[in-house]
Amino acid sequence: MPIRVQNDLPAKKILEEENIFIMDERRALSQDIRPLRIAILNLMPLKEDTEVMLMRSLSNTPLQIDITFLTTKSYVGKNTAKSHLDNFYLTFDDVKNKKFDGLIITGAPVEMMEFEEVAYWDELVQIFEWSKTHVTSTLHLCWGAQAGLYYHYGVNKRLLDKKMFGIFYHHVLNRREPLVRGFDDIFLMPHSRHTGIDEEAVRNNDRLKILAVSDEAGIALVMSTDGRHVFMLGHPEYDRVTLDMEYKRDRDKGLPIDLPVNYYKEDNTSIRPDLMWRAHGNTLYTNWLNYYVYQMTPYILEENDNNDK
């Protein structure tokens, strides 16, 4: 899929080296195609790494996508250069009067805090509310999924006894749902989190549908019955070495951390891990774009827009 990004975005070069079709602004303007407009609210500290992983995951359909990266105005992290944010990111104030076909809300390293204690929670609440009228479908990832379930459906999170960390097996439920079309009965997906969700509250909510569970990691994929909200508790977009870097970072800091489950061969950290989850991860993103964004969005986003000023 041609992903349309700014010409000088650093992630563009990395993806082009992987033979992923990235279209710059000049070429996109020469095509008479209405691209899907996808906003990515990137709450991760290492924003450039997340950009690459998400654009790679979105690159597997023939649809043209126009990516808009968003960051929070109420909190500015220290792990991404200000020049990068200034050049390639907008804030909610910049887009609040626009409509998007899809929105992705990433995870964030704030899961040990109560939602209301997060520095940008009030801003995120504004975005959640705005998404109800200005976005066709929203994909929430990891902490973003926990926050979305809490805001939209009142599902609380809970602290785990120890970090859910590694590659876990998942069973597909509700196979008729297009979001899991093409999935095998069992698939692998990375998790990296200290908190989970109130699974009983999810099961008892008739507006939510569970699509994948893990015997070890619990409920992993949930969606609203209308397809407007998708909640992924894991990280299907992770690179081969993402868990490796997280493990060695925490180990070197002296933090309590176990080896990631089902990740290193013979639990040997010097052996390059196998990449075992990307096919299903790519299928998930492709299905979301096709069935819940592309086939549901109006061709002209503004045609039913009575909320913009």
PDB file of C-alpha atoms in Angstrom:
ATOM      1  CA  MET A   1       0.000   0.000   0.000  1.00  0.00           C
ATOM      2  CA  PRO A   2       1.325   3.473  -0.781  1.00  0.00           C
ATOM      3  CA  ILE A   3       1.621   5.355   2.496  1.00  0.00           C
ATOM      4  CA  ARG A   4       1.715   9.078   2.021  1.00  0.00           C
ATOM      5  CA  VAL A   5       4.098  10.903   4.356  1.00  0.00           C
ATOM      6  CA  GLN A   6       6.166  14.050   4.407  1.00  0.00           C
ATOM      7  CA  ASN A   7       9.160  13.859   2.106  1.00  0.00           C
ATOM      8  CA  ASP A   8      11.807  14.151   4.829  1.00  0.00           C
ATOM      9  CA  LEU A   9      10.290  11.916   7.529  1.00  0.00           C
ATOM     10  CA  PRO A  10      13.204   9.721   8.747  1.00  0.00           C
ATOM     11  CA  ALA A  11      11.010   6.602   8.913  1.00  0.00           C
ATOM     12  CA  LYS A  12      10.416   6.911   5.158  1.00  0.00           C
ATOM     13  CA  LYS A  13      13.989   5.900   4.328  1.00  0.00           C
ATOM     14  CA  ILE A  14      13.924   2.919   6.701  1.00  0.00           C
ATOM     15  CA  LEU A  15      10.722   1.563   5.179  1.00  0.00           C
ATOM     16  CA  GLU A  16      11.914   2.125   1.623  1.00  0.00           C
ATOM     17  CA  GLU A  17      14.978   0.008   2.415  1.00  0.00           C
ATOM     18  CA  GLU A  18      12.535  -2.785   3.333  1.00  0.00           C
ATOM     19  CA  ASN A  19      10.846  -2.387  -0.090  1.00  0.00           C
ATOM     20  CA  ILE A  20       7.704  -0.974   1.506  1.00  0.00           C
ATOM     21  CA  PHE A  21       5.964   1.429  -0.854  1.00  0.00           C
ATOM     22  CA  ILE A  22       6.120   4.888   0.684  1.00  0.00           C
ATOM     23  CA  MET A  23       4.714   7.713  -1.414  1.00  0.00           C
ATOM     24  CA  ASP A  24       5.935  11.235  -0.837  1.00  0.00           C
ATOM     25  CA  GLU A  25       3.765  14.314  -1.119  1.00  0.00           C
ATOM     26  CA  ARG A  26       4.862  15.192  -4.666  1.00  0.00           C
ATOM     27  CA  ARG A  27       3.836  11.863  -6.174  1.00  0.00           C
ATOM     28  CA  ALA A  28       0.604  11.680  -4.174  1.00  0.00           C
ATOM     29  CA  LEU A  29      -0.525  15.009  -5.586  1.00  0.00           C
ATOM     30  CA  SER A  30      -0.199  13.614  -9.123  1.00  0.00           C
ATOM     31  CA  GLN A  31      -2.770  10.861  -8.468  1.00  0.00           C
ATOM     32  CA  ASP A  32      -6.517  11.445  -8.605  1.00  0.00           C
ATOM     33  CA  ILE A  33      -7.233   9.241  -5.586  1.00  0.00           C
ATOM     34  CA  ARG A  34      -8.898  10.127  -2.316  1.00  0.00           C
ATOM     35  CA  PRO A  35      -6.537   8.544   0.255  1.00  0.00           C
ATOM     36  CA  LEU A  36      -7.733   7.260   3.587  1.00  0.00           C
ATOM     37  CA  ARG A  37      -6.897   9.821   6.253  1.00  0.00           C
ATOM     38  CA  ILE A  38      -5.425   8.063   9.281  1.00  0.00           C
ATOM     39  CA  ALA A  39      -4.341   9.932  12.403  1.00  0.00           C
ATOM     40  CA  ILE A  40      -1.859   8.290  14.770  1.00  0.00           C
ATOM     41  CA  LEU A  41      -1.777   9.622  18.328  1.00  0.00           C
ATOM     42  CA  ASN A  42       1.734   8.512  19.248  1.00  0.00           C
ATOM     43  CA  LEU A  43       2.082   8.397  23.041  1.00  0.00           C
ATOM     44  CA  MET A  44       5.231   6.265  23.075  1.00  0.00           C
ATOM     45  CA  PRO A  45       8.528   7.804  24.281  1.00  0.00           C
ATOM     46  CA  LEU A  46      10.570   6.611  21.277  1.00  0.00           C
ATOM     47  CA  LYS A  47       8.251   8.040  18.682  1.00  0.00           C
ATOM     48  CA  GLU A  48      10.415   7.361  15.641  1.00  0.00           C
ATOM     49  CA  ASP A  49      10.582   3.626  16.414  1.00  0.00           C
ATOM     50  CA  THR A  50       6.804   3.522  16.788  1.00  0.00           C
ATOM     51  CA  GLU A  51       6.329   5.394  13.508  1.00  0.00           C
ATOM     52  CA  VAL A  52       8.280   2.717  11.636  1.00  0.00           C
ATOM     53  CA  MET A  53       6.462  -0.188  13.281  1.00  0.00           C
ATOM     54  CA  LEU A  54       2.978   1.215  12.674  1.00  0.00           C
ATOM     55  CA  MET A  55       3.599   2.288   9.088  1.00  0.00           C
ATOM     56  CA  ARG A  56       5.046  -1.137   8.350  1.00  0.00           C
ATOM     57  CA  SER A  57       1.885  -2.727   9.737  1.00  0.00           C
ATOM     58  CA  LEU A  58      -0.330  -0.432   7.658  1.00  0.00           C
ATOM     59  CA  SER A  59       1.514  -1.168   4.418  1.00  0.00           C
ATOM     60  CA  ASN A  60      -0.226  -4.306   3.217  1.00  0.00           C
ATOM     61  CA  THR A  61      -3.257  -3.216   1.200  1.00  0.00           C
ATOM     62  CA  PRO A  62      -3.575  -1.425  -2.181  1.00  0.00           C
ATOM     63  CA  LEU A  63      -5.241   1.529  -0.467  1.00  0.00           C
ATOM     64  CA  GLN A  64      -3.483   4.877  -0.359  1.00  0.00           C
ATOM     65  CA  ILE A  65      -3.130   6.274   3.147  1.00  0.00           C
ATOM     66  CA  ASP A  66      -2.394   9.809   4.266  1.00  0.00           C
ATOM     67  CA  ILE A  67      -0.788   9.666   7.723  1.00  0.00           C
ATOM     68  CA  THR A  68      -1.088  12.484  10.267  1.00  0.00           C
ATOM     69  CA  PHE A  69       1.015  12.081  13.408  1.00  0.00           C
ATOM     70  CA  LEU A  70      -0.369  13.603  16.594  1.00  0.00           C
ATOM     71  CA  THR A  71       1.264  14.302  19.936  1.00  0.00           C
ATOM     72  CA  THR A  72      -0.052  15.772  23.163  1.00  0.00           C
ATOM     73  CA  LYS A  73       0.166  19.481  23.814  1.00  0.00           C
ATOM     74  CA  SER A  74      -0.274  19.159  27.577  1.00  0.00           C
ATOM     75  CA  TYR A  75       2.802  16.922  27.960  1.00  0.00           C
ATOM     76  CA  VAL A  76       6.005  16.873  25.899  1.00  0.00           C
ATOM     77  CA  GLY A  77       8.341  13.932  26.491  1.00  0.00           C
ATOM     78  CA  LYS A  78      12.127  14.119  26.519  1.00  0.00           C
ATOM     79  CA  ASN A  79      12.955  11.086  24.358  1.00  0.00           C
ATOM     80  CA  THR A  80      12.114  12.583  20.951  1.00  0.00           C
ATOM     81  CA  ALA A  81      13.851  15.660  19.578  1.00  0.00           C
ATOM     82  CA  LYS A  82      11.754  18.811  19.618  1.00  0.00           C
ATOM     83  CA  SER A  83      12.745  19.426  15.994  1.00  0.00           C
ATOM     84  CA  HIS A  84      11.188  16.070  15.018  1.00  0.00           C
ATOM     85  CA  LEU A  85       7.942  16.914  16.810  1.00  0.00           C
ATOM     86  CA  ASP A  86       7.861  20.403  15.307  1.00  0.00           C
ATOM     87  CA  ASN A  87       8.429  19.104  11.773  1.00  0.00           C
ATOM     88  CA  PHE A  88       6.256  15.987  11.685  1.00  0.00           C
ATOM     89  CA  TYR A  89       3.627  16.194  14.438  1.00  0.00           C
ATOM     90  CA  LEU A  90       0.435  18.140  15.064  1.00  0.00           C
ATOM     91  CA  THR A  91      -1.598  18.492  18.246  1.00  0.00           C
ATOM     92  CA  PHE A  92      -5.297  18.006  18.807  1.00  0.00           C
ATOM     93  CA  ASP A  93      -5.887  21.749  18.487  1.00  0.00           C
ATOM     94  CA  ASP A  94      -4.567  21.547  14.919  1.00  0.00           C
ATOM     95  CA  VAL A  95      -7.025  18.833  13.823  1.00  0.00           C
ATOM     96  CA  LYS A  96     -10.075  19.140  16.059  1.00  0.00           C
ATOM     97  CA  ASN A  97     -12.165  20.604  13.239  1.00  0.00           C
ATOM     98  CA  LYS A  98     -11.158  17.885  10.775  1.00  0.00           C
ATOM     99  CA  LYS A  99     -12.501  14.400  10.197  1.00  0.00           C
ATOM    100  CA  PHE A 100     -10.459  11.227   9.746  1.00  0.00           C
ATOM    101  CA  ASP A 101     -11.250   7.815   8.360  1.00  0.00           C
ATOM    102  CA  GLY A 102      -9.279   6.108  11.122  1.00  0.00           C
ATOM    103  CA  LEU A 103      -7.411   6.864  14.325  1.00  0.00           C
ATOM    104  CA  ILE A 104      -4.733   4.807  16.087  1.00  0.00           C
ATOM    105  CA  ILE A 105      -3.991   5.504  19.765  1.00  0.00           C
ATOM    106  CA  THR A 106      -0.764   3.874  20.925  1.00  0.00           C
ATOM    107  CA  GLY A 107       0.291   2.573  24.281  1.00  0.00           C
ATOM    108  CA  ALA A 108       2.236   4.659  26.786  1.00  0.00           C
ATOM    109  CA  PRO A 109       4.553   3.943  29.743  1.00  0.00           C
ATOM    110  CA  VAL A 110       2.055   5.266  32.312  1.00  0.00           C
ATOM    111  CA  GLU A 111       0.127   2.104  33.109  1.00  0.00           C
ATOM    112  CA  MET A 112       1.100   2.057  36.810  1.00  0.00           C
ATOM    113  CA  MET A 113      -0.682   5.404  37.293  1.00  0.00           C
ATOM    114  CA  GLU A 114      -4.400   5.933  37.702  1.00  0.00           C
ATOM    115  CA  PHE A 115      -5.851   7.218  34.441  1.00  0.00           C
ATOM    116  CA  GLU A 116      -6.811  10.573  35.928  1.00  0.00           C
ATOM    117  CA  GLU A 117      -3.251  11.064  37.224  1.00  0.00           C
ATOM    118  CA  VAL A 118      -1.711  10.949  33.744  1.00  0.00           C
ATOM    119  CA  ALA A 119      -0.455  14.408  32.769  1.00  0.00           C
ATOM    120  CA  TYR A 120      -2.363  14.469  29.471  1.00  0.00           C
ATOM    121  CA  TRP A 121      -5.514  12.623  30.595  1.00  0.00           C
ATOM    122  CA  ASP A 122      -7.821  15.618  30.146  1.00  0.00           C
ATOM    123  CA  GLU A 123      -6.492  16.111  26.619  1.00  0.00           C
ATOM    124  CA  LEU A 124      -6.938  12.412  25.857  1.00  0.00           C
ATOM    125  CA  VAL A 125     -10.533  12.600  27.095  1.00  0.00           C
ATOM    126  CA  GLN A 126     -11.138  15.412  24.593  1.00  0.00           C
ATOM    127  CA  ILE A 127      -9.720  13.197  21.837  1.00  0.00           C
ATOM    128  CA  PHE A 128     -11.841  10.215  22.901  1.00  0.00           C
ATOM    129  CA  GLU A 129     -14.960  12.359  22.800  1.00  0.00           C
ATOM    130  CA  TRP A 130     -14.000  13.981  19.479  1.00  0.00           C
ATOM    131  CA  SER A 131     -13.418  10.551  17.934  1.00  0.00           C
ATOM    132  CA  LYS A 132     -17.108   9.692  18.400  1.00  0.00           C
ATOM    133  CA  THR A 133     -18.107  12.231  15.740  1.00  0.00           C
ATOM    134  CA  HIS A 134     -14.931  12.820  13.728  1.00  0.00           C
ATOM    135  CA  VAL A 135     -13.452   9.320  13.209  1.00  0.00           C
ATOM    136  CA  THR A 136     -14.957   6.303  11.463  1.00  0.00           C
ATOM    137  CA  SER A 137     -13.060   3.693  13.513  1.00  0.00           C
ATOM    138  CA  THR A 138     -10.406   3.908  16.241  1.00  0.00           C
ATOM    139  CA  LEU A 139      -7.776   1.248  16.957  1.00  0.00           C
ATOM    140  CA  HIS A 140      -6.490   1.375  20.559  1.00  0.00           C
ATOM    141  CA  LEU A 141      -3.210  -0.365  21.459  1.00  0.00           C
ATOM    142  CA  CYS A 142      -2.005  -1.692  24.849  1.00  0.00           C
ATOM    143  CA  TRP A 143      -2.362   1.137  27.425  1.00  0.00           C
ATOM    144  CA  GLY A 144      -4.370   3.023  24.798  1.00  0.00           C
ATOM    145  CA  ALA A 145      -6.764   0.045  24.778  1.00  0.00           C
ATOM    146  CA  GLN A 146      -7.040   0.057  28.566  1.00  0.00           C
ATOM    147  CA  ALA A 147      -7.678   3.804  28.574  1.00  0.00           C
ATOM    148  CA  GLY A 148     -10.254   3.515  25.787  1.00  0.00           C
ATOM    149  CA  LEU A 149     -12.123   0.687  27.495  1.00  0.00           C
ATOM    150  CA  TYR A 150     -12.155   2.711  30.706  1.00  0.00           C
ATOM    151  CA  TYR A 151     -13.423   5.913  29.101  1.00  0.00           C
ATOM    152  CA  HIS A 152     -15.954   4.494  26.653  1.00  0.00           C
ATOM    153  CA  TYR A 153     -17.218   1.461  28.610  1.00  0.00           C
ATOM    154  CA  GLY A 154     -16.219   1.939  32.256  1.00  0.00           C
ATOM    155  CA  VAL A 155     -13.885  -1.087  32.266  1.00  0.00           C
ATOM    156  CA  ASN A 156     -11.270  -0.740  35.004  1.00  0.00           C
ATOM    157  CA  LYS A 157      -7.693  -1.928  34.800  1.00  0.00           C
ATOM    158  CA  ARG A 158      -5.915  -4.023  37.426  1.00  0.00           C
ATOM    159  CA  LEU A 159      -2.309  -4.440  38.502  1.00  0.00           C
ATOM    160  CA  LEU A 160      -0.777  -7.804  37.570  1.00  0.00           C
ATOM    161  CA  ASP A 161       1.322  -9.866  39.971  1.00  0.00           C
ATOM    162  CA  LYS A 162       4.222  -9.536  37.545  1.00  0.00           C
ATOM    163  CA  LYS A 163       4.807  -8.069  34.110  1.00  0.00           C
ATOM    164  CA  MET A 164       3.053  -9.821  31.219  1.00  0.00           C
ATOM    165  CA  PHE A 165       6.102 -10.036  29.021  1.00  0.00           C
ATOM    166  CA  GLY A 166       6.799 -12.202  25.995  1.00  0.00           C
ATOM    167  CA  ILE A 167       5.131 -13.930  23.060  1.00  0.00           C
ATOM    168  CA  PHE A 168       1.867 -15.635  23.959  1.00  0.00           C
ATOM    169  CA  TYR A 169      -0.510 -18.031  22.194  1.00  0.00           C
ATOM    170  CA  HIS A 170      -4.032 -16.762  21.518  1.00  0.00           C
ATOM    171  CA  HIS A 171      -7.266 -18.483  20.508  1.00  0.00           C
ATOM    172  CA  VAL A 172      -9.583 -16.841  17.972  1.00  0.00           C
ATOM    173  CA  LEU A 173     -13.225 -16.345  18.943  1.00  0.00           C
ATOM    174  CA  ASN A 174     -16.142 -15.079  16.829  1.00  0.00           C
ATOM    175  CA  ARG A 175     -14.527 -16.195  13.596  1.00  0.00           C
ATOM    176  CA  ARG A 176     -17.295 -14.634  11.489  1.00  0.00           C
ATOM    177  CA  GLU A 177     -16.114 -11.170  12.501  1.00  0.00           C
ATOM    178  CA  PRO A 178     -14.129  -9.672   9.579  1.00  0.00           C
ATOM    179  CA  LEU A 179     -11.446  -8.307  11.929  1.00  0.00           C
ATOM    180  CA  VAL A 180     -10.073 -11.853  12.418  1.00  0.00           C
ATOM    181  CA  ARG A 181     -10.716 -13.041   8.874  1.00  0.00           C
ATOM    182  CA  GLY A 182      -7.730 -15.063   7.658  1.00  0.00           C
ATOM    183  CA  PHE A 183      -6.480 -15.837  11.167  1.00  0.00           C
ATOM    184  CA  ASP A 184      -5.464 -19.350  12.165  1.00  0.00           C
ATOM    185  CA  ASP A 185      -7.213 -20.909  15.158  1.00  0.00           C
ATOM    186  CA  ILE A 186      -4.160 -20.110  17.277  1.00  0.00           C
ATOM    187  CA  PHE A 187      -1.750 -17.229  16.746  1.00  0.00           C
ATOM    188  CA  LEU A 188       1.157 -15.558  18.556  1.00  0.00           C
ATOM    189  CA  MET A 189       1.351 -11.958  19.711  1.00  0.00           C
ATOM    190  CA  PRO A 190       3.751  -9.969  21.929  1.00  0.00           C
ATOM    191  CA  HIS A 191       2.654  -8.468  25.251  1.00  0.00           C
ATOM    192  CA  SER A 192       4.572  -6.072  27.460  1.00  0.00           C
ATOM    193  CA  ARG A 193       2.506  -4.646  30.334  1.00  0.00           C
ATOM    194  CA  HIS A 194       2.133  -4.521  34.105  1.00  0.00           C
ATOM    195  CA  THR A 195      -1.645  -4.181  34.086  1.00  0.00           C
ATOM    196  CA  GLY A 196      -4.657  -6.005  32.717  1.00  0.00           C
ATOM    197  CA  ILE A 197      -8.372  -5.276  32.437  1.00  0.00           C
ATOM    198  CA  ASP A 198     -11.471  -6.300  34.348  1.00  0.00           C
ATOM    199  CA  GLU A 199     -12.323  -9.208  32.069  1.00  0.00           C
ATOM    200  CA  GLU A 200     -15.655  -9.918  33.757  1.00  0.00           C
ATOM    201  CA  ALA A 201     -16.780  -6.360  32.966  1.00  0.00           C
ATOM    202  CA  VAL A 202     -15.903  -6.913  29.309  1.00  0.00           C
ATOM    203  CA  ARG A 203     -17.762 -10.229  29.152  1.00  0.00           C
ATOM    204  CA  ASN A 204     -20.834  -8.698  30.757  1.00  0.00           C
ATOM    205  CA  ASN A 205     -21.014  -5.722  28.394  1.00  0.00           C
ATOM    206  CA  ASP A 206     -23.319  -6.478  25.467  1.00  0.00           C
ATOM    207  CA  ARG A 207     -21.779  -3.601  23.470  1.00  0.00           C
ATOM    208  CA  LEU A 208     -18.408  -5.374  23.383  1.00  0.00           C
ATOM    209  CA  LYS A 209     -17.321  -8.475  21.519  1.00  0.00           C
ATOM    210  CA  ILE A 210     -14.268 -10.572  22.461  1.00  0.00           C
ATOM    211  CA  LEU A 211     -12.312 -11.791  19.428  1.00  0.00           C
ATOM    212  CA  ALA A 212      -9.153 -13.342  20.898  1.00  0.00           C
ATOM    213  CA  VAL A 213      -8.036 -14.674  24.274  1.00  0.00           C
ATOM    214  CA  SER A 214      -4.884 -16.203  25.695  1.00  0.00           C
ATOM    215  CA  ASP A 215      -4.704 -18.779  28.486  1.00  0.00           C
ATOM    216  CA  GLU A 216      -1.793 -16.808  29.961  1.00  0.00           C
ATOM    217  CA  ALA A 217      -2.343 -13.216  28.809  1.00  0.00           C
ATOM    218  CA  GLY A 218      -6.138 -13.149  29.067  1.00  0.00           C
ATOM    219  CA  ILE A 219      -8.443 -11.188  26.773  1.00  0.00           C
ATOM    220  CA  ALA A 220      -6.328  -9.729  24.007  1.00  0.00           C
ATOM    221  CA  LEU A 221      -8.640  -8.393  21.288  1.00  0.00           C
ATOM    222  CA  VAL A 222     -12.001  -6.705  21.859  1.00  0.00           C
ATOM    223  CA  MET A 223     -14.182  -4.558  19.643  1.00  0.00           C
ATOM    224  CA  SER A 224     -17.403  -2.636  19.956  1.00  0.00           C
ATOM    225  CA  THR A 225     -20.348  -4.292  18.239  1.00  0.00           C
ATOM    226  CA  ASP A 226     -20.588  -1.391  15.778  1.00  0.00           C
ATOM    227  CA  GLY A 227     -16.898  -1.597  14.793  1.00  0.00           C
ATOM    228  CA  ARG A 228     -16.203   1.981  15.852  1.00  0.00           C
ATOM    229  CA  HIS A 229     -13.718   0.939  18.534  1.00  0.00           C
ATOM    230  CA  VAL A 230     -11.093  -1.840  18.442  1.00  0.00           C
ATOM    231  CA  PHE A 231      -9.019  -2.621  21.537  1.00  0.00           C
ATOM    232  CA  MET A 232      -5.772  -4.590  21.226  1.00  0.00           C
ATOM    233  CA  LEU A 233      -4.096  -5.370  24.558  1.00  0.00           C
ATOM    234  CA  GLY A 234      -0.900  -6.632  22.926  1.00  0.00           C
ATOM    235  CA  HIS A 235       1.586  -5.369  20.377  1.00  0.00           C
ATOM    236  CA  PRO A 236       1.195  -7.092  16.983  1.00  0.00           C
ATOM    237  CA  GLU A 237       3.229  -4.251  15.424  1.00  0.00           C
ATOM    238  CA  TYR A 238       6.388  -4.984  17.452  1.00  0.00           C
ATOM    239  CA  ASP A 239       9.684  -5.523  15.642  1.00  0.00           C
ATOM    240  CA  ARG A 240      11.766  -8.673  16.029  1.00  0.00           C
ATOM    241  CA  VAL A 241      14.047  -7.061  18.628  1.00  0.00           C
ATOM    242  CA  THR A 242      11.618  -4.798  20.522  1.00  0.00           C
ATOM    243  CA  LEU A 243      11.225  -7.190  23.469  1.00  0.00           C
ATOM    244  CA  ASP A 244      14.968  -7.820  23.437  1.00  0.00           C
ATOM    245  CA  MET A 245      15.661  -4.098  23.825  1.00  0.00           C
ATOM    246  CA  GLU A 246      13.030  -3.755  26.560  1.00  0.00           C
ATOM    247  CA  TYR A 247      14.424  -6.725  28.492  1.00  0.00           C
ATOM    248  CA  LYS A 248      18.046  -5.553  28.314  1.00  0.00           C
ATOM    249  CA  ARG A 249      17.067  -1.970  29.158  1.00  0.00           C
ATOM    250  CA  ASP A 250      15.277  -3.024  32.341  1.00  0.00           C
ATOM    251  CA  ARG A 251      17.947  -5.567  33.263  1.00  0.00           C
ATOM    252  CA  ASP A 252      20.705  -2.977  32.909  1.00  0.00           C
ATOM    253  CA  LYS A 253      18.730  -0.573  35.116  1.00  0.00           C
ATOM    254  CA  GLY A 254      18.511  -3.241  37.804  1.00  0.00           C
ATOM    255  CA  LEU A 255      14.721  -3.476  37.517  1.00  0.00           C
ATOM    256  CA  PRO A 256      12.936  -6.763  38.299  1.00  0.00           C
ATOM    257  CA  ILE A 257      12.370  -8.371  34.910  1.00  0.00           C
ATOM    258  CA  ASP A 258      11.987 -11.992  33.789  1.00  0.00           C
ATOM    259  CA  LEU A 259      13.080 -13.282  30.404  1.00  0.00           C
ATOM    260  CA  PRO A 260      10.303 -12.716  27.856  1.00  0.00           C
ATOM    261  CA  VAL A 261       8.198 -15.870  27.468  1.00  0.00           C
ATOM    262  CA  ASN A 262       8.553 -17.945  24.254  1.00  0.00           C
ATOM    263  CA  TYR A 263      11.028 -15.428  22.817  1.00  0.00           C
ATOM    264  CA  TYR A 264      14.688 -16.403  23.057  1.00  0.00           C
ATOM    265  CA  LYS A 265      15.757 -19.796  21.764  1.00  0.00           C
ATOM    266  CA  GLU A 266      16.786 -21.906  24.768  1.00  0.00           C
ATOM    267  CA  ASP A 267      16.394 -18.672  26.788  1.00  0.00           C
ATOM    268  CA  ASN A 268      19.717 -17.573  25.351  1.00  0.00           C
ATOM    269  CA  THR A 269      19.714 -13.773  25.045  1.00  0.00           C
ATOM    270  CA  SER A 270      22.586 -13.842  22.556  1.00  0.00           C
ATOM    271  CA  ILE A 271      20.554 -15.745  19.928  1.00  0.00           C
ATOM    272  CA  ARG A 272      18.559 -13.616  17.502  1.00  0.00           C
ATOM    273  CA  PRO A 273      14.847 -14.171  18.211  1.00  0.00           C
ATOM    274  CA  ASP A 274      12.575 -15.613  15.536  1.00  0.00           C
ATOM    275  CA  LEU A 275       9.868 -13.347  14.134  1.00  0.00           C
ATOM    276  CA  MET A 276       6.686 -15.386  14.659  1.00  0.00           C
ATOM    277  CA  TRP A 277       3.800 -12.908  14.865  1.00  0.00           C
ATOM    278  CA  ARG A 278       4.063 -10.479  11.956  1.00  0.00           C
ATOM    279  CA  ALA A 279       1.767 -12.306   9.505  1.00  0.00           C
ATOM    280  CA  HIS A 280      -1.199 -12.193  11.886  1.00  0.00           C
ATOM    281  CA  GLY A 281      -0.310  -8.668  12.948  1.00  0.00           C
ATOM    282  CA  ASN A 282      -0.338  -7.491   9.347  1.00  0.00           C
ATOM    283  CA  THR A 283      -3.643  -9.298   8.750  1.00  0.00           C
ATOM    284  CA  LEU A 284      -5.194  -7.527  11.727  1.00  0.00           C
ATOM    285  CA  TYR A 285      -4.214  -4.053  10.488  1.00  0.00           C
ATOM    286  CA  THR A 286      -5.272  -4.895   6.928  1.00  0.00           C
ATOM    287  CA  ASN A 287      -8.667  -6.171   8.079  1.00  0.00           C
ATOM    288  CA  TRP A 288      -9.213  -3.085  10.228  1.00  0.00           C
ATOM    289  CA  LEU A 289      -8.409  -0.755   7.338  1.00  0.00           C
ATOM    290  CA  ASN A 290     -10.511  -2.665   4.833  1.00  0.00           C
ATOM    291  CA  TYR A 291     -13.619  -3.674   6.764  1.00  0.00           C
ATOM    292  CA  TYR A 292     -13.958  -0.994   9.464  1.00  0.00           C
ATOM    293  CA  VAL A 293     -12.381   2.051   7.846  1.00  0.00           C
ATOM    294  CA  TYR A 294     -12.458   1.883   4.029  1.00  0.00           C
ATOM    295  CA  GLN A 295     -15.819   0.150   3.636  1.00  0.00           C
ATOM    296  CA  MET A 296     -17.514   2.229   6.318  1.00  0.00           C
ATOM    297  CA  THR A 297     -16.192   5.748   5.780  1.00  0.00           C
ATOM    298  CA  PRO A 298     -17.975   8.297   3.541  1.00  0.00           C
ATOM    299  CA  TYR A 299     -16.090   9.051   0.331  1.00  0.00           C
ATOM    300  CA  ILE A 300     -16.144  12.760   1.168  1.00  0.00           C
ATOM    301  CA  LEU A 301     -15.440  12.990   4.877  1.00  0.00           C
ATOM    302  CA  GLU A 302     -17.061  16.378   5.298  1.00  0.00           C
ATOM    303  CA  GLU A 303     -20.340  15.523   3.576  1.00  0.00           C
ATOM    304  CA  ASN A 304     -22.100  14.732   6.879  1.00  0.00           C
ATOM    305  CA  ASP A 305     -20.031  17.064   9.006  1.00  0.00           C
ATOM    306  CA  ASN A 306     -22.288  19.237  11.118  1.00  0.00           C
ATOM    307  CA  ASN A 307     -19.835  19.579  13.977  1.00  0.00           C
ATOM    308  CA  ASP A 308     -16.986  21.487  12.352  1.00  0.00           C
ATOM    309  CA  LYS A 309     -16.837  25.222  12.744  1.00  0.00           C
TER     310      LYS A 309
END
